[in-house]
Structure formats: C-alpha cells, structure tokens
Amino acid sequence: MPVTAMMSRPTRYNDPVMKQVHGTTDLAPQPTISRFLSALTCDDVLHLNRLILTLALDYIRTNHIDTVMLDVDSTHCDTFGHQEAASFNAHYGVTGFHPLVAYIAQLNLLLGIKQRPGNQYTSTGVKEFLAPIFAAFCELPFDVQLILRGDSGFATPELYTLCEFYDVKYVIRLKQNAALDQLADEFTPVVPKHFDQNSVIYGEFNYAAKSWSIDRRVLVKSTHQVGELFFERQYVVTNMTEAGVKLLYLAYQKRGAMENLIKESKAGFFMDKTNSHTFTANAARATISGIAYNLIALMKLMALPKEQRNTTISTLRFQIFHVAGKLARHAGKIIIHLAQSNVFSQQIEALLANIHTLSPLVTN
C-alpha cells in the first residue's frame, strides 16, 4: 500500500510484507498517522520539501547532468469541508488550495511543492519558492545550466530578476497587450494575404514594460489557421540571446508535458488530498506525496528500460506491486514466493535484477 494512501485509510495491520519493510511487528493505525501529520510544523514541511529536492539533486550529481529544463506551474487541490486557508479560486471555479510546483522536464523529477491558499495569484510567492532551488543547484560540484519555462501567470519582473541573478535562462510567455501588438506590427501582418492557407510567421524585438528596469528580448509567433480572419499572436520573453526564435518557441511548447506530471502526482500519489483540517497538515500531506513521487521516478530512471520510464504508477501497481505472494523464512532469510500464474513475472525479475546492480547515489 502506498504511504500516501496509508494516510487516508486504515493500515493493513497484518500485512507481513509491510511489517518487514518497516522493521516492526506493530504498524501505526490511522489515528496515529493523523496525529503525526497534525504535529508537524511549518519548519518540518520545509525539511520534507528539502528532501524532495535532495532526491533530484543526488540523481543529477551522480549522472553529471549539466543542463536542466525546469518547468514551474500552479495547480489546484479541491477541498470539501472547512479546511484552514481553503478559499475560492476564480480561475478553477472551485474552493481549495493553489500550490506551486516545479519539475525537471527531461527527468520527470519533482523539485518542490509550495502549498498556498486557493485565492493566491499564479505567481504569488514564486520568488521565495524558486530561490532555494536555484541556490541548491549552485552548490553542486559542477556547473548546471538551468532553463526555466513558465506560462503568462509567471511573467513578473521579480522572477526575471531572480533568474538573471542566478544565471538561469528563461522562456516565459507574456500576455498579449496593445504595446506588444504595436511593436509586432512592424514584423508580422495582422491580416493574412491568403485566407485559404495556414501560415506561421516569427519575429522578435526588444521591449521594456513600465515595471521592468531593463529591455528584454521578446519573441512573437503569428499563426493563421484556414478559416480565420486574423493572425493569432503569442509572445514570450527570454534572456537567451543566441538561440533562434523558432527553436525557442518549440522548446517552450514542450512545457505542456508538465500537465501529465501534475496529473500523475495527483492521481497516482494523492498530492491533492486535503483530508486534514489544518493548512500545515495538508501541506505536509502534499509534500510527503512528492517524496513518494520522486522515489518512484528515480526507480523508473535507474531500474526500468528507457521505453518504460513514462509508465504510470497505476500500471506499476497493477503489474509489479499488487502481486499475490507468500512470505516465508528459511535459513535465516526472508523469501517472498510470488504466484506462479503471474503474467508479469519476467518484468518483476528484470526490475529486481536491475535494482541489485545499482550503485548508491552520490550525496555530496
């Protein structure tokens, strides 16, 4: 049973495998787990969040990964009672929490989660959320180039300044406005020449909003679809001066895959569970779910074939974790006998063989 599920329903007290995993004959009942969550403080949640980041950094350090694509976004956790700090979110149209999350795109690893009240704007607290992550990468024994992607909700000068301070490259979408459209008119048409043809036109210019202290590079993509009267424009701001406009847009568009990571974290690891009354306990729930998510993500990276690394946790539970077996002891060893009729026995054997060949992650 996943640890996050154990926090929401009674523990299987007599499960012999769970007792062996935890090294005890007495498993904590659900009330004990609830008391544990309620006893956690804000500092405890920060330490748990640090563990999420540490798991990701250890893998990067071990494999000497020198370029990291970092996606930042917000999501929603619904509430169904009178939970502390739960509030209505006009964008989602429901009451709950509105956490910030950050993932490493190419590794599917979570870097952190920051729980917030539901009425917080998308970018509220993003500087405080990302600064410790950027600082942690600076402490690695080799240089890592971070590239941040974010939607228009994160188009704030404080985030640009933070990225520039830590030498983090960024590609962030801008909301369309009259000033941008006026500058783009010099590069891209408003009305297409051929209404019966699809067309895409790219351009770029320097721009400084009133709240910006310096000019920044802004890219524009004008797209016309057959049947439409006008071009549709999209803008992104970036501090990457050498990459081409089309290449940067292609890189930005791939951030859509982050939605699948959020969905996996919530549906597969219960990151959106809000069963506790206090805000801190619910934040702890989400953070513990994030730790569980990263442990499985690391298992997939280190012990599964490359073509299976996008396998969801629900599939892994069905094929590998939820398999009938019998616990036996022989000659001082603990042996788990799996059902002979299991159709996924080869996958389980291959996974165990790969795990036995793993070397420890480099932690410092």
Coordinates of C-alpha atoms in Angstrom, one line a residue:
M1 CA 0.0 0.0 0.0
P2 CA 1.5 3.4 -0.9
V3 CA 2.4 5.5 2.1
T4 CA 0.2 8.4 0.9
A5 CA -2.8 6.0 0.8
M6 CA -2.0 4.9 4.3
M7 CA -2.5 8.4 5.5
S8 CA -6.1 8.3 4.2
R9 CA -7.4 4.9 5.2
P10 CA -6.7 2.3 7.9
T11 CA -3.4 0.4 7.7
R12 CA -3.3 -3.3 6.9
Y13 CA -2.1 -4.2 10.3
N14 CA -1.5 -7.9 9.5
D15 CA 0.4 -7.4 6.2
P16 CA 3.6 -9.3 6.8
V17 CA 5.5 -7.6 4.0
M18 CA 4.7 -4.1 5.3
K19 CA 5.9 -5.2 8.8
Q20 CA 9.2 -6.4 7.3
V21 CA 9.6 -3.2 5.3
H22 CA 9.1 -1.1 8.4
G23 CA 11.1 -3.4 10.7
T24 CA 8.3 -3.8 13.3
T25 CA 5.5 -6.1 14.3
D26 CA 3.2 -3.2 15.0
L27 CA 2.1 -0.9 12.2
A28 CA 0.8 2.5 13.1
P29 CA -3.0 2.8 12.9
Q30 CA -4.7 5.6 11.0
P31 CA -5.3 7.8 14.1
T32 CA -1.5 7.7 14.9
I33 CA -0.7 8.8 11.4
S34 CA -3.3 11.7 11.7
R35 CA -1.7 12.8 15.0
F36 CA 1.7 12.7 13.3
L37 CA 0.5 15.0 10.5
S38 CA -1.1 17.3 12.9
A39 CA 2.1 17.6 15.0
L40 CA 4.2 18.7 12.0
T41 CA 5.3 22.4 11.9
C42 CA 6.0 24.7 9.0
D43 CA 9.7 24.1 9.5
D44 CA 9.1 20.3 9.3
V45 CA 7.3 20.9 6.0
L46 CA 10.3 22.9 4.7
H47 CA 12.6 20.0 5.7
L48 CA 10.4 17.5 3.9
N49 CA 10.4 19.7 0.8
R50 CA 14.1 19.8 1.0
L51 CA 14.1 16.0 0.8
I52 CA 12.2 16.2 -2.5
L53 CA 14.9 18.5 -3.9
T54 CA 17.7 16.4 -2.5
L55 CA 16.5 13.2 -4.2
A56 CA 16.5 15.1 -7.5
L57 CA 19.9 16.7 -6.9
D58 CA 21.5 13.4 -5.9
Y59 CA 20.5 11.9 -9.3
I60 CA 21.8 14.9 -11.2
R61 CA 25.1 14.8 -9.2
T62 CA 25.5 11.1 -9.8
N63 CA 24.9 11.3 -13.5
H64 CA 26.6 14.7 -14.0
I65 CA 23.7 16.3 -15.9
D66 CA 24.8 19.7 -16.9
T67 CA 21.6 21.1 -18.5
V68 CA 18.2 21.0 -16.7
M69 CA 14.9 22.2 -18.1
L70 CA 12.8 23.4 -15.2
D71 CA 9.1 23.8 -15.5
V72 CA 7.2 25.9 -13.0
D73 CA 3.4 25.9 -12.7
S74 CA 0.5 26.1 -10.3
T75 CA -2.3 23.6 -9.9
H76 CA -5.4 23.2 -7.7
C77 CA -6.3 20.9 -4.8
D78 CA -10.0 20.8 -4.1
T79 CA -11.3 20.9 -0.5
F80 CA -14.7 19.6 0.6
G81 CA -15.1 20.9 4.1
H82 CA -13.8 23.7 6.3
Q83 CA -10.1 23.3 5.9
E84 CA -7.9 26.1 7.1
A85 CA -6.9 28.6 4.4
A86 CA -9.1 27.0 1.8
S87 CA -10.6 29.7 -0.4
F88 CA -12.3 30.1 -3.7
N89 CA -10.2 30.2 -6.9
A90 CA -11.9 32.1 -9.7
H91 CA -9.8 30.5 -12.4
Y92 CA -10.7 26.9 -11.5
G93 CA -14.2 27.9 -10.2
V94 CA -13.8 25.8 -7.0
T95 CA -12.7 26.1 -3.4
G96 CA -9.4 24.7 -2.2
F97 CA -5.6 25.3 -2.3
H98 CA -3.5 26.6 -5.2
P99 CA 0.0 25.1 -4.8
L100 CA 3.2 25.9 -6.8
V101 CA 5.1 23.0 -8.3
A102 CA 8.4 22.7 -10.2
Y103 CA 9.6 19.7 -12.2
I104 CA 12.7 18.7 -14.2
A105 CA 11.2 18.1 -17.7
Q106 CA 13.7 15.6 -19.1
L107 CA 13.8 13.5 -15.9
N108 CA 10.1 13.8 -14.7
L109 CA 11.5 14.6 -11.2
L110 CA 9.8 16.9 -8.8
L111 CA 11.9 19.8 -7.4
G112 CA 9.4 21.1 -4.9
I113 CA 5.8 22.0 -3.9
K114 CA 4.6 25.1 -2.1
Q115 CA 1.1 24.9 -0.7
R116 CA -0.9 28.1 -0.9
P117 CA -4.5 29.3 -0.2
G118 CA -6.8 28.9 -3.1
N119 CA -7.2 32.6 -3.8
Q120 CA -3.5 33.3 -4.4
Y121 CA -2.5 34.5 -7.9
T122 CA -0.4 32.2 -10.0
S123 CA 3.0 33.8 -9.4
T124 CA 2.4 34.8 -5.7
G125 CA 5.4 33.6 -3.7
V126 CA 7.3 32.2 -6.8
K127 CA 10.5 34.1 -5.9
E128 CA 10.6 32.5 -2.4
F129 CA 9.7 29.1 -3.9
L130 CA 12.4 29.1 -6.6
A131 CA 15.3 30.9 -4.9
P132 CA 16.2 27.9 -2.6
I133 CA 16.1 25.6 -5.7
F134 CA 18.3 27.8 -7.7
A135 CA 20.7 28.2 -4.8
A136 CA 20.9 24.4 -4.3
F137 CA 21.9 23.9 -7.9
C138 CA 24.7 26.5 -7.4
E139 CA 26.1 24.2 -4.6
L140 CA 26.6 21.3 -7.0
P141 CA 30.3 20.4 -7.6
F142 CA 29.9 21.3 -11.4
D143 CA 28.1 23.9 -13.4
V144 CA 24.5 23.2 -14.3
Q145 CA 22.6 25.4 -16.8
L146 CA 19.1 25.8 -15.7
I147 CA 16.4 26.8 -18.2
L148 CA 13.1 27.9 -16.8
R149 CA 9.8 27.7 -18.6
G150 CA 6.6 29.2 -17.4
D151 CA 3.2 30.5 -18.7
S152 CA 2.0 34.1 -18.6
G153 CA 1.0 33.8 -15.0
F154 CA 4.7 33.9 -14.1
A155 CA 5.5 36.9 -16.3
T156 CA 6.7 39.1 -13.4
P157 CA 9.9 41.2 -13.2
E158 CA 10.8 39.7 -9.8
L159 CA 11.1 36.3 -11.5
Y160 CA 13.1 37.7 -14.4
T161 CA 15.5 39.4 -11.9
L162 CA 15.8 36.3 -9.8
C163 CA 16.7 34.2 -12.9
E164 CA 19.2 36.7 -14.1
F165 CA 20.8 36.9 -10.6
Y166 CA 21.4 33.1 -10.6
D167 CA 22.3 33.0 -14.3
V168 CA 19.2 30.9 -15.1
K169 CA 17.9 31.1 -18.6
Y170 CA 14.2 31.6 -19.0
V171 CA 11.4 31.4 -21.6
I172 CA 8.2 32.8 -20.2
R173 CA 5.0 33.6 -22.1
L174 CA 3.7 37.1 -22.0
K175 CA 0.0 38.2 -22.0
Q176 CA -0.9 39.9 -25.2
N177 CA -1.4 43.7 -24.9
A178 CA -1.6 46.8 -27.1
A179 CA 2.1 47.8 -26.7
L180 CA 3.3 44.4 -27.8
D181 CA 0.9 44.3 -30.7
Q182 CA 2.1 47.7 -31.9
L183 CA 5.7 46.6 -31.9
A184 CA 4.8 43.3 -33.6
D185 CA 3.0 45.1 -36.4
E186 CA 6.4 46.0 -37.8
F187 CA 7.4 42.4 -38.2
T188 CA 4.2 40.4 -38.7
P189 CA 0.9 41.3 -40.6
V190 CA -2.4 41.5 -38.9
V191 CA -4.4 40.2 -41.8
P192 CA -3.1 37.2 -43.9
K193 CA -2.6 37.5 -47.6
H194 CA -4.1 34.1 -48.3
F195 CA -7.1 33.1 -46.2
D196 CA -7.1 29.6 -47.6
Q197 CA -3.6 28.8 -46.3
N198 CA -2.1 28.0 -42.9
S199 CA 0.9 30.2 -42.1
V200 CA 3.3 30.9 -39.2
I201 CA 5.5 34.0 -39.0
Y202 CA 8.2 34.5 -36.4
G203 CA 9.7 37.8 -35.2
E204 CA 11.5 39.4 -32.3
F205 CA 12.1 42.8 -30.7
N206 CA 13.4 44.4 -27.6
Y207 CA 10.8 45.6 -25.1
A208 CA 10.6 47.0 -21.6
A209 CA 7.3 47.2 -19.7
K210 CA 6.8 50.0 -17.3
S211 CA 7.6 47.7 -14.4
W212 CA 10.8 46.4 -16.0
S213 CA 14.2 48.0 -15.2
I214 CA 15.8 46.9 -18.5
D215 CA 14.9 46.0 -22.1
R216 CA 14.4 42.3 -22.7
R217 CA 14.2 40.1 -25.8
V218 CA 10.6 39.4 -26.8
L219 CA 9.6 36.8 -29.4
V220 CA 6.4 36.8 -31.4
K221 CA 4.8 33.9 -33.2
S222 CA 1.9 34.9 -35.5
T223 CA -0.3 31.9 -36.6
H224 CA -3.1 31.9 -39.1
Q225 CA -5.4 29.0 -39.5
V226 CA -7.6 28.4 -42.5
G227 CA -11.0 30.0 -42.0
E228 CA -9.8 32.6 -39.5
L229 CA -9.8 36.3 -40.4
F230 CA -6.7 37.4 -38.4
F231 CA -3.4 36.1 -37.2
E232 CA -3.2 34.9 -33.6
R233 CA -0.1 36.2 -31.8
Q234 CA 1.8 34.7 -29.0
Y235 CA 4.6 36.4 -27.1
V236 CA 7.4 35.1 -24.9
V237 CA 10.2 36.9 -23.1
T238 CA 13.6 35.4 -22.8
N239 CA 17.2 36.1 -21.8
M240 CA 18.6 33.6 -24.3
T241 CA 20.2 35.9 -26.8
E242 CA 21.8 33.4 -29.2
A243 CA 19.0 30.8 -29.8
G244 CA 16.7 31.2 -32.8
V245 CA 13.1 32.3 -32.4
K246 CA 11.6 29.2 -33.9
L247 CA 13.8 26.9 -31.7
L248 CA 12.9 28.8 -28.6
Y249 CA 9.2 28.5 -29.4
L250 CA 9.5 24.8 -30.0
A251 CA 11.2 24.5 -26.6
Y252 CA 8.5 26.5 -24.9
Q253 CA 5.7 24.5 -26.4
K254 CA 7.0 21.3 -24.9
R255 CA 6.2 22.6 -21.4
G256 CA 2.7 21.2 -22.0
A257 CA 4.0 17.8 -21.0
M258 CA 4.2 19.1 -17.4
E259 CA 0.4 18.7 -17.1
N260 CA 1.0 15.0 -17.3
L261 CA 3.4 15.1 -14.4
I262 CA 1.0 17.1 -12.3
K263 CA -1.8 14.6 -13.2
E264 CA 0.5 11.7 -12.2
S265 CA 1.4 13.4 -8.9
K266 CA -2.2 14.0 -8.0
A267 CA -4.0 10.9 -9.4
G268 CA -1.1 8.4 -8.7
F269 CA 0.3 9.8 -5.5
F270 CA -2.6 11.7 -3.9
M271 CA -0.8 15.0 -3.9
D272 CA -4.1 16.8 -3.9
K273 CA -5.5 15.0 -0.9
T274 CA -6.8 17.5 1.7
N275 CA -8.2 15.3 4.4
S276 CA -6.7 17.2 7.4
H277 CA -8.2 20.3 8.9
T278 CA -5.1 22.5 9.4
F279 CA -3.2 24.1 6.5
T280 CA 0.2 22.8 7.7
A281 CA -1.0 19.2 7.9
N282 CA -2.4 19.4 4.4
A283 CA 0.9 20.9 3.2
A284 CA 2.7 18.0 4.8
R285 CA 0.4 15.5 3.0
A286 CA 1.3 17.1 -0.3
T287 CA 5.0 17.2 0.4
I288 CA 5.1 13.5 1.6
S289 CA 3.3 12.6 -1.7
G290 CA 6.0 14.5 -3.5
I291 CA 8.7 12.4 -1.8
A292 CA 6.9 9.2 -2.8
Y293 CA 6.6 10.5 -6.4
N294 CA 10.3 11.1 -6.6
L295 CA 11.2 7.7 -5.2
I296 CA 9.2 6.0 -7.9
A297 CA 10.5 8.4 -10.5
L298 CA 14.1 7.5 -9.5
M299 CA 13.2 3.8 -9.7
K300 CA 12.0 4.3 -13.2
L301 CA 15.1 6.2 -14.2
M302 CA 17.5 3.8 -12.6
A303 CA 15.9 0.4 -12.9
L304 CA 13.4 0.4 -15.8
P305 CA 14.2 0.2 -19.6
K306 CA 14.2 3.6 -21.3
E307 CA 11.0 2.8 -23.2
Q308 CA 9.2 2.1 -19.9
R309 CA 10.2 5.3 -18.0
N310 CA 6.9 7.0 -18.7
T311 CA 4.9 4.1 -17.2
T312 CA 2.3 5.5 -14.7
I313 CA 2.3 4.4 -11.1
S314 CA -1.1 2.8 -11.6
T315 CA 0.4 0.5 -14.2
L316 CA 3.3 -0.3 -11.9
R317 CA 1.0 -1.1 -9.1
F318 CA -1.0 -3.4 -11.3
Q319 CA 1.9 -5.2 -12.9
I320 CA 4.5 -5.2 -10.1
F321 CA 3.4 -4.1 -6.7
H322 CA 0.0 -5.6 -6.3
V323 CA 1.0 -9.2 -6.9
A324 CA -0.2 -12.1 -4.8
G325 CA 2.6 -13.7 -2.8
K326 CA 3.6 -15.6 0.4
L327 CA 6.2 -14.6 2.9
A328 CA 8.4 -17.4 4.2
R329 CA 11.6 -17.7 6.3
H330 CA 14.3 -20.2 5.5
A331 CA 17.9 -20.5 6.8
G332 CA 17.7 -17.0 8.3
K333 CA 16.5 -15.5 5.1
I334 CA 13.1 -13.9 4.2
I335 CA 11.7 -15.2 1.0
I336 CA 8.7 -13.9 -0.9
H337 CA 7.1 -16.5 -3.1
L338 CA 5.1 -14.9 -5.9
A339 CA 2.1 -16.6 -7.6
Q340 CA 3.3 -18.8 -10.4
S341 CA 0.5 -17.7 -12.6
N342 CA 1.6 -14.1 -12.6
V343 CA 1.8 -12.9 -16.2
F344 CA 4.2 -10.1 -15.3
S345 CA 6.9 -12.3 -13.6
Q346 CA 9.5 -11.5 -16.2
Q347 CA 9.1 -7.8 -15.7
I348 CA 9.4 -8.2 -11.9
E349 CA 12.5 -10.4 -12.2
A350 CA 14.1 -7.9 -14.6
L351 CA 13.3 -5.0 -12.3
L352 CA 14.8 -6.8 -9.3
A353 CA 17.9 -7.7 -11.2
N354 CA 18.5 -4.1 -12.2
I355 CA 17.9 -2.9 -8.7
H356 CA 20.5 -5.3 -7.3
T357 CA 23.1 -3.9 -9.8
L358 CA 22.6 -0.3 -8.8
S359 CA 25.2 1.8 -7.2
P360 CA 24.3 4.3 -4.4
L361 CA 23.6 7.9 -5.5
V362 CA 26.3 10.4 -4.9
T363 CA 25.0 12.6 -2.0
N364 CA 27.9 15.1 -1.6

